[in-house]
PDB file of N, CA and C in Angstrom:
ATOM      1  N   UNK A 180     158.737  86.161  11.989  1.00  0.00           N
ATOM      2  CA  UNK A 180     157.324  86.428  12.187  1.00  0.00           C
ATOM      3  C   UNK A 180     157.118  87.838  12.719  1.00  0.00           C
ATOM      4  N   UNK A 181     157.925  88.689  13.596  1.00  0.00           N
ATOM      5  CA  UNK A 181     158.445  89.620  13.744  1.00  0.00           C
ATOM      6  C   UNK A 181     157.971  90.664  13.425  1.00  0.00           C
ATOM      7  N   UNK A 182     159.395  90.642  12.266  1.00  0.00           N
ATOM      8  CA  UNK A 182     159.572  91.425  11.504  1.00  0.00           C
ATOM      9  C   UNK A 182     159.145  91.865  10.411  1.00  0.00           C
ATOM     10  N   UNK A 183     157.257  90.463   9.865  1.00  0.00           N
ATOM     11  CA  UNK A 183     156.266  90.697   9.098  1.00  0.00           C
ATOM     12  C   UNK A 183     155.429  91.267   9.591  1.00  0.00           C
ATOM     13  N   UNK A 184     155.057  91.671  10.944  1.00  0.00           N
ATOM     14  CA  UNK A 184     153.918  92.560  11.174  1.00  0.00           C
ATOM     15  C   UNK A 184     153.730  93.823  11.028  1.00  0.00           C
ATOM     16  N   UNK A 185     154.862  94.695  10.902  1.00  0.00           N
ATOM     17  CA  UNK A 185     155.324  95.961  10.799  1.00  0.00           C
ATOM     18  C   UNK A 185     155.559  96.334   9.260  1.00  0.00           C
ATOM     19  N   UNK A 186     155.708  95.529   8.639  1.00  0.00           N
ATOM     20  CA  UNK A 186     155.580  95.993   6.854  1.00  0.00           C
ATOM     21  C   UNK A 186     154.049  95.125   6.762  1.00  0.00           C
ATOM     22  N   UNK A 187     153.769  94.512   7.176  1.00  0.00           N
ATOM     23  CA  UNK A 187     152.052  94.543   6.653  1.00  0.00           C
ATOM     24  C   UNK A 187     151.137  95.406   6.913  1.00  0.00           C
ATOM     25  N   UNK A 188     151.621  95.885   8.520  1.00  0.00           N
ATOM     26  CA  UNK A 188     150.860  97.409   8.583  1.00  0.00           C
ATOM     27  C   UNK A 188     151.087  98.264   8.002  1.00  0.00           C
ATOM     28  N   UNK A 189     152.129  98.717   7.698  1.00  0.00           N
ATOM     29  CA  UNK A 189     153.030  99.634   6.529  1.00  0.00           C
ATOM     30  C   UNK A 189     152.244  99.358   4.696  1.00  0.00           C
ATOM     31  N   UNK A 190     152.228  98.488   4.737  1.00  0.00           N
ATOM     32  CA  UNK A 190     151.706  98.350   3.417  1.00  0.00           C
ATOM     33  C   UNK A 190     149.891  98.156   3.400  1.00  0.00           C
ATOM     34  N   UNK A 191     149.188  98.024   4.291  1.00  0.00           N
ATOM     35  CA  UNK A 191     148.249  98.491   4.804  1.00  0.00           C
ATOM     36  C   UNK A 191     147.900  99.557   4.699  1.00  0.00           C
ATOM     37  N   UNK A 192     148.713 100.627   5.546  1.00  0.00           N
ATOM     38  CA  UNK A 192     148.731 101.796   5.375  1.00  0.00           C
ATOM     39  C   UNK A 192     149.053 102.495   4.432  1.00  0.00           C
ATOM     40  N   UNK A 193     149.964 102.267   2.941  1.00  0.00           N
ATOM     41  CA  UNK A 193     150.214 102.844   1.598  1.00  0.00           C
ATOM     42  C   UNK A 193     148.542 102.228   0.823  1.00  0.00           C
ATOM     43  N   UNK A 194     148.249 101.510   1.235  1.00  0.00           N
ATOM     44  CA  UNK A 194     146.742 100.350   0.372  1.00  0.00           C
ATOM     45  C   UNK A 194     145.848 101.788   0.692  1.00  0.00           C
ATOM     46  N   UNK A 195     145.527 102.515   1.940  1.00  0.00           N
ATOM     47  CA  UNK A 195     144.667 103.232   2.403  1.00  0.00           C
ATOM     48  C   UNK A 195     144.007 104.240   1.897  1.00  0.00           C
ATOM     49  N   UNK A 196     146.030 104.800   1.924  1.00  0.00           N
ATOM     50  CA  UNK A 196     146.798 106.362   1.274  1.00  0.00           C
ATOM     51  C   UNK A 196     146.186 105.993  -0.318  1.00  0.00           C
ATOM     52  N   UNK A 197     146.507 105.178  -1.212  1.00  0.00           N
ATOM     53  CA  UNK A 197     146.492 105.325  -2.309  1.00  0.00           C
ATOM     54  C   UNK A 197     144.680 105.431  -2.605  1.00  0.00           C
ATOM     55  N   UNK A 198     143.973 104.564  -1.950  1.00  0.00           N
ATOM     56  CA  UNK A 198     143.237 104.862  -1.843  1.00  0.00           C
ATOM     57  C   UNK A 198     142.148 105.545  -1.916  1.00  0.00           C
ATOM     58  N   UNK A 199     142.353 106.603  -0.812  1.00  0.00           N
ATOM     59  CA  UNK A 199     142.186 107.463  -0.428  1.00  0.00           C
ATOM     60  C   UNK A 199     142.250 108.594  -1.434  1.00  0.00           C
ATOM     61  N   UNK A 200     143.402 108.687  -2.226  1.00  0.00           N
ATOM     62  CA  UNK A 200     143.520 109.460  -3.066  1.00  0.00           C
ATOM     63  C   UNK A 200     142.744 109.676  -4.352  1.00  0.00           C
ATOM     64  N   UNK A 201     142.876 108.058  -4.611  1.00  0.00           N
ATOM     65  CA  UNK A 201     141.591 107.988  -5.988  1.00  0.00           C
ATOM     66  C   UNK A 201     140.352 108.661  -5.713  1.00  0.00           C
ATOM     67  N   UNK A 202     139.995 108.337  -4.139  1.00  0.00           N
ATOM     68  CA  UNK A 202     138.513 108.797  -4.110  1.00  0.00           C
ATOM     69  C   UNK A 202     138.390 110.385  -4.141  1.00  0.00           C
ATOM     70  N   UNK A 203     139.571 111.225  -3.912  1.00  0.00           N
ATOM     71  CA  UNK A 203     139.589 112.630  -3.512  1.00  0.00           C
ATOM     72  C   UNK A 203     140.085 113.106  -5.275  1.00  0.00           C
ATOM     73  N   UNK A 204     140.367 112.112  -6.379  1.00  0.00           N
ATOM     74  CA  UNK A 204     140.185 112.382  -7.654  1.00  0.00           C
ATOM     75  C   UNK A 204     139.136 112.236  -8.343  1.00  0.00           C
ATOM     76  N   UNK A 205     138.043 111.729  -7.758  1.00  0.00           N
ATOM     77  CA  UNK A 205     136.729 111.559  -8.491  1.00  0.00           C
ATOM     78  C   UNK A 205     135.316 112.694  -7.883  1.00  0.00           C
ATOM     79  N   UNK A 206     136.070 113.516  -7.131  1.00  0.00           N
ATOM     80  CA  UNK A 206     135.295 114.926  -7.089  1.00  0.00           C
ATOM     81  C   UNK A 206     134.919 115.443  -8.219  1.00  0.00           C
ATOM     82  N   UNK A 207     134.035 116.092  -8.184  1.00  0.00           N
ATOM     83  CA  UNK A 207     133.409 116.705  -9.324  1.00  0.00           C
ATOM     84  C   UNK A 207     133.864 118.332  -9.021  1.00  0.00           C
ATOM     85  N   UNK A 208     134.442 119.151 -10.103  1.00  0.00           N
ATOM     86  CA  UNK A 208     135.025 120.059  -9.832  1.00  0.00           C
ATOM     87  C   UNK A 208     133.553 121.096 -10.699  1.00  0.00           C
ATOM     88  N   UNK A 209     133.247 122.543  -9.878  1.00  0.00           N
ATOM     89  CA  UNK A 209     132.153 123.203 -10.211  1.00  0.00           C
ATOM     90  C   UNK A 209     132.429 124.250 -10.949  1.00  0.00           C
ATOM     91  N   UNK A 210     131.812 124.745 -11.977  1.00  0.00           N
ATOM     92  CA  UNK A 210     132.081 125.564 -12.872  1.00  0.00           C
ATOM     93  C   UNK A 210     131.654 126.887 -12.164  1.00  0.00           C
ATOM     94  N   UNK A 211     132.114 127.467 -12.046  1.00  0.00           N
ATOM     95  CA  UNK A 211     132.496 128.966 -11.558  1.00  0.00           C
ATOM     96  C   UNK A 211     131.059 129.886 -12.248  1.00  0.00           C
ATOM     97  N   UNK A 212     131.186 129.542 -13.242  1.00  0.00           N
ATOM     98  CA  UNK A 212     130.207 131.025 -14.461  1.00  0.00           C
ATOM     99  C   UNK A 212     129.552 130.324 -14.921  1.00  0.00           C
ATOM    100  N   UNK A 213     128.866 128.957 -14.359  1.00  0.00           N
ATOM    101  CA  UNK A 213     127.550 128.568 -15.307  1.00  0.00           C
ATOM    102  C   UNK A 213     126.332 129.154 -13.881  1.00  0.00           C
ATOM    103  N   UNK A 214     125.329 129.303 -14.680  1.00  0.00           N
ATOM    104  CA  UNK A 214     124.301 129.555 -13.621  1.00  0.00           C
ATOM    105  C   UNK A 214     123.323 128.468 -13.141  1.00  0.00           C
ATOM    106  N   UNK A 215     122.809 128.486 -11.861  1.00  0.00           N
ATOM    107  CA  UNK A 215     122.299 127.792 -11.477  1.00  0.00           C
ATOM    108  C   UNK A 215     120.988 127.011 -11.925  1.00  0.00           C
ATOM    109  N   UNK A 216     120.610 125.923 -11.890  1.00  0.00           N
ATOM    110  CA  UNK A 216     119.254 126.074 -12.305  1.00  0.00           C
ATOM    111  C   UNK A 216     118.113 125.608 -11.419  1.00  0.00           C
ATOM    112  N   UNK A 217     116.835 126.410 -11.243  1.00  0.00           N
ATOM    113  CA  UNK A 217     115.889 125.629 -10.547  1.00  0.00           C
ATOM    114  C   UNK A 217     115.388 124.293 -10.595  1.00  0.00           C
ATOM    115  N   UNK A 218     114.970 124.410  -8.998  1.00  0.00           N
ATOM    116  CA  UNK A 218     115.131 122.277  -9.358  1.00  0.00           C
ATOM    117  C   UNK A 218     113.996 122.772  -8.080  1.00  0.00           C
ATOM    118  N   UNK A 219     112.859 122.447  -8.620  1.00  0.00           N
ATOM    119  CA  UNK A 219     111.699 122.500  -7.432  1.00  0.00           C
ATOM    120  C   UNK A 219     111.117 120.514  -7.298  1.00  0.00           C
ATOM    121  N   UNK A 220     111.960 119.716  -7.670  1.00  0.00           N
ATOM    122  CA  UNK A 220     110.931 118.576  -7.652  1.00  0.00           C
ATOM    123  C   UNK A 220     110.305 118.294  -8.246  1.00  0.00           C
ATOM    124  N   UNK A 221     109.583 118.952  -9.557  1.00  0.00           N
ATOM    125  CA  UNK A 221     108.508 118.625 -10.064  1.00  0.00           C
ATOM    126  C   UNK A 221     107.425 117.794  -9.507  1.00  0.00           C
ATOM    127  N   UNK A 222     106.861 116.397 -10.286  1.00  0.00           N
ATOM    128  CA  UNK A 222     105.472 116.010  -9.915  1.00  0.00           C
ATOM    129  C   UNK A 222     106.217 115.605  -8.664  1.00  0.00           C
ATOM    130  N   UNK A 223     106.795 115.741  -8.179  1.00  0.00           N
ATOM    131  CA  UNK A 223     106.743 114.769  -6.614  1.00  0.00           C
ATOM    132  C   UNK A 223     106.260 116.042  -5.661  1.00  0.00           C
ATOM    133  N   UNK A 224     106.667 116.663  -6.280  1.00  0.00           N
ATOM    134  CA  UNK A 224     107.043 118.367  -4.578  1.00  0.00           C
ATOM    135  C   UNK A 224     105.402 118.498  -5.101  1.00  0.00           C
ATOM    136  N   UNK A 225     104.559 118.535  -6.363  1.00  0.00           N
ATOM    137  CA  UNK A 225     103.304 118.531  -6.446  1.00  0.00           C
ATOM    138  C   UNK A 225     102.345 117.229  -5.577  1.00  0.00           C
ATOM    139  N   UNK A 226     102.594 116.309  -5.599  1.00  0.00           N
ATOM    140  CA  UNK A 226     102.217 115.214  -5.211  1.00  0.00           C
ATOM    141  C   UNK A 226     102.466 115.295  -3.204  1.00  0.00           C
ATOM    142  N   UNK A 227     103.204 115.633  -3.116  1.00  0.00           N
ATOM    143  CA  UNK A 227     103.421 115.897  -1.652  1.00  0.00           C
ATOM    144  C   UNK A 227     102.617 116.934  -1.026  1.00  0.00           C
ATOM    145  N   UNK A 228     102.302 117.972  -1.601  1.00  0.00           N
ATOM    146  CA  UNK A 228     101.229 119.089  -1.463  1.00  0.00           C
ATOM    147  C   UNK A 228      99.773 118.660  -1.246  1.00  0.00           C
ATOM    148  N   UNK A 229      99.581 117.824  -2.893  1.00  0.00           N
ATOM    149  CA  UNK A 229      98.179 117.136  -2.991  1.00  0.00           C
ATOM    150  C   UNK A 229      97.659 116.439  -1.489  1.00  0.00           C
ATOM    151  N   UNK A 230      98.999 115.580  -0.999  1.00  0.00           N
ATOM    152  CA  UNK A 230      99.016 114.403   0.452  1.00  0.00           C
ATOM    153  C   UNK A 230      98.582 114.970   1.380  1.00  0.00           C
ATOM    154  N   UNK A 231      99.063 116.182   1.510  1.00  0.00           N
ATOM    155  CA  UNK A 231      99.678 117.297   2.657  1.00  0.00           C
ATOM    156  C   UNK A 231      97.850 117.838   3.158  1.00  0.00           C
ATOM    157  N   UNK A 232      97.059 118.214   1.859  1.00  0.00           N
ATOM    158  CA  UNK A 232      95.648 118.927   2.041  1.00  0.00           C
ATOM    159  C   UNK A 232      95.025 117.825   1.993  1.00  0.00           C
ATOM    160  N   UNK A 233      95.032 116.384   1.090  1.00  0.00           N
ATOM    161  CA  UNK A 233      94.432 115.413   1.465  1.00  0.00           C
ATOM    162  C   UNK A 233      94.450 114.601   3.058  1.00  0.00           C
ATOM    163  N   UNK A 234      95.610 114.733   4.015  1.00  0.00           N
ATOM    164  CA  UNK A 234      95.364 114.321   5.231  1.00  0.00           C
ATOM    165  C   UNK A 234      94.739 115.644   5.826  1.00  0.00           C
ATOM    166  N   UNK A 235      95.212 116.743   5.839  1.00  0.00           N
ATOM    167  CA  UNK A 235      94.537 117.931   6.696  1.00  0.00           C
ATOM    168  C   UNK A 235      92.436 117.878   6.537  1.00  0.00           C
ATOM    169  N   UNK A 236      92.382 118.201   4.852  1.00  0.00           N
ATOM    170  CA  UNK A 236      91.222 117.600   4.671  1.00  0.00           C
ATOM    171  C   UNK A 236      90.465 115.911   5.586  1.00  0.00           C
ATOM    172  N   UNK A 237      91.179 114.784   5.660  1.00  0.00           N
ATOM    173  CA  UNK A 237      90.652 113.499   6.717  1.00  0.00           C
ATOM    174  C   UNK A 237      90.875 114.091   8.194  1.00  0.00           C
ATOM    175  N   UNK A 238      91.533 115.242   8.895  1.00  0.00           N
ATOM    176  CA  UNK A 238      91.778 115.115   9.646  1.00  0.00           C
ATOM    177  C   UNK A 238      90.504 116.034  10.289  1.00  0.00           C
ATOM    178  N   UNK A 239      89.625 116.807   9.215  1.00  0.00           N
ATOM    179  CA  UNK A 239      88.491 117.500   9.405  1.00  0.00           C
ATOM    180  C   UNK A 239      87.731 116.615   9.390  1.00  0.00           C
ATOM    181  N   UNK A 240      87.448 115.964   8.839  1.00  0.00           N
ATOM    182  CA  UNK A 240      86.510 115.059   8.392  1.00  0.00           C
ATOM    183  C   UNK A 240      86.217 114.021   9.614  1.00  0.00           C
ATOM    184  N   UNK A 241      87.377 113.745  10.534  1.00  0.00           N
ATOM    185  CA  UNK A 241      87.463 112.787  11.255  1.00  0.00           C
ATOM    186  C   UNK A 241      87.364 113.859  13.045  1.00  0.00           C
ATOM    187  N   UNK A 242      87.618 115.007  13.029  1.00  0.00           N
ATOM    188  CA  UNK A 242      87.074 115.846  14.137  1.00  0.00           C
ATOM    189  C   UNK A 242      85.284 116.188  13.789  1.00  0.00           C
ATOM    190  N   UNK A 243      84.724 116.292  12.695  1.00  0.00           N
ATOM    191  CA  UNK A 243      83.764 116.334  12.298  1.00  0.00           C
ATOM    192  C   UNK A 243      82.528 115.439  13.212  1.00  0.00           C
ATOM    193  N   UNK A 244      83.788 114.379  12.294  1.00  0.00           N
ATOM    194  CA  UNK A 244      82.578 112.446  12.645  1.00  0.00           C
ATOM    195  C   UNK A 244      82.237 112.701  14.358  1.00  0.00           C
ATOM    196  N   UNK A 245      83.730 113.047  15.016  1.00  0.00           N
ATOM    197  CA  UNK A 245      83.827 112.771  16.360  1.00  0.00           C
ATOM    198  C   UNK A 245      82.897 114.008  16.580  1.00  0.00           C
ATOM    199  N   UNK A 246      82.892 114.534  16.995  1.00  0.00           N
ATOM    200  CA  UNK A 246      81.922 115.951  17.343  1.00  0.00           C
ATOM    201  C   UNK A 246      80.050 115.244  16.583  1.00  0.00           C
ATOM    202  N   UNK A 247      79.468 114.867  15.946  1.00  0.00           N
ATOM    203  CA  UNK A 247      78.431 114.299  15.397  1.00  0.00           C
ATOM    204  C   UNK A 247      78.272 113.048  16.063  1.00  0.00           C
ATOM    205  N   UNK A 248      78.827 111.987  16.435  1.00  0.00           N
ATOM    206  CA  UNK A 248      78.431 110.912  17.199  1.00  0.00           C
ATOM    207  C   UNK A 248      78.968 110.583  18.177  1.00  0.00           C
ATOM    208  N   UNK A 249      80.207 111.853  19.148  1.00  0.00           N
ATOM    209  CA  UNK A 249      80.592 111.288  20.310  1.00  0.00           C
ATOM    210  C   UNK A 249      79.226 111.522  21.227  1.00  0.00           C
ATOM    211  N   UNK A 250      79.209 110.603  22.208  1.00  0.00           N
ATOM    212  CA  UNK A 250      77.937 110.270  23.381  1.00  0.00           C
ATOM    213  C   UNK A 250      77.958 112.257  24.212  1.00  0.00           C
ATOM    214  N   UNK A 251      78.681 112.831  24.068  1.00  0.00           N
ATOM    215  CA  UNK A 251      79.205 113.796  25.022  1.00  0.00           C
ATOM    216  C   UNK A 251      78.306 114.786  24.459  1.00  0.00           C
ATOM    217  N   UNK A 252      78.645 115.097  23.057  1.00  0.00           N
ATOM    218  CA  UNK A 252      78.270 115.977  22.514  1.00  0.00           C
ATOM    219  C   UNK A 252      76.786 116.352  21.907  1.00  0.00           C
ATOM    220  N   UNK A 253      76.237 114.701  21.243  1.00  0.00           N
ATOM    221  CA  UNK A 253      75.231 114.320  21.044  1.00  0.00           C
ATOM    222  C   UNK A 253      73.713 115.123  21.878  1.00  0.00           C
ATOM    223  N   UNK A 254      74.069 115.340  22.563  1.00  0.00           N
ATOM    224  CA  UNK A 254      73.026 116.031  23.566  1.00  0.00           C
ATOM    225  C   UNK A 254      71.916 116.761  23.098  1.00  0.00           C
TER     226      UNK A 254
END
């Protein structure tokens, strides 16, 4: 009983290694001389903009309201 704990860790440890290795073969290797290409997001990076002036826009709208019917100001 021993003398099985020490080759199961052992072979444990080759299970890891080999492993390990496959995953460091499925890198993607980068081509040197192709050129890059732009990548802006399209409709999303547009759509995030649209969000961006649509809350700034509610957030006027809603200092607006408050300034027009707070009791303070009303005067």
């Amino acid at each position: 009983m021993r003398s099985r704990r020490p080759l199961i860790v052992l072979l444990g440890a080759c299970v890891a290694v080999v492993h390990g290795a496959s995953l460091a073969l499925a890198q993607v290797s980068i081509d040197p001389t192709s050129s890059p290409e732009r990548n802006t997001g399209g409709w999303v990076y547009g759509m995030a903009v649209l969000v961006a002036v649509l809350g700034a826009l509610v957030l006027l709208a809603l200092g607006f309201a408050y300034f027009r019917y707070a009791p303070r100001f009303a005067r």
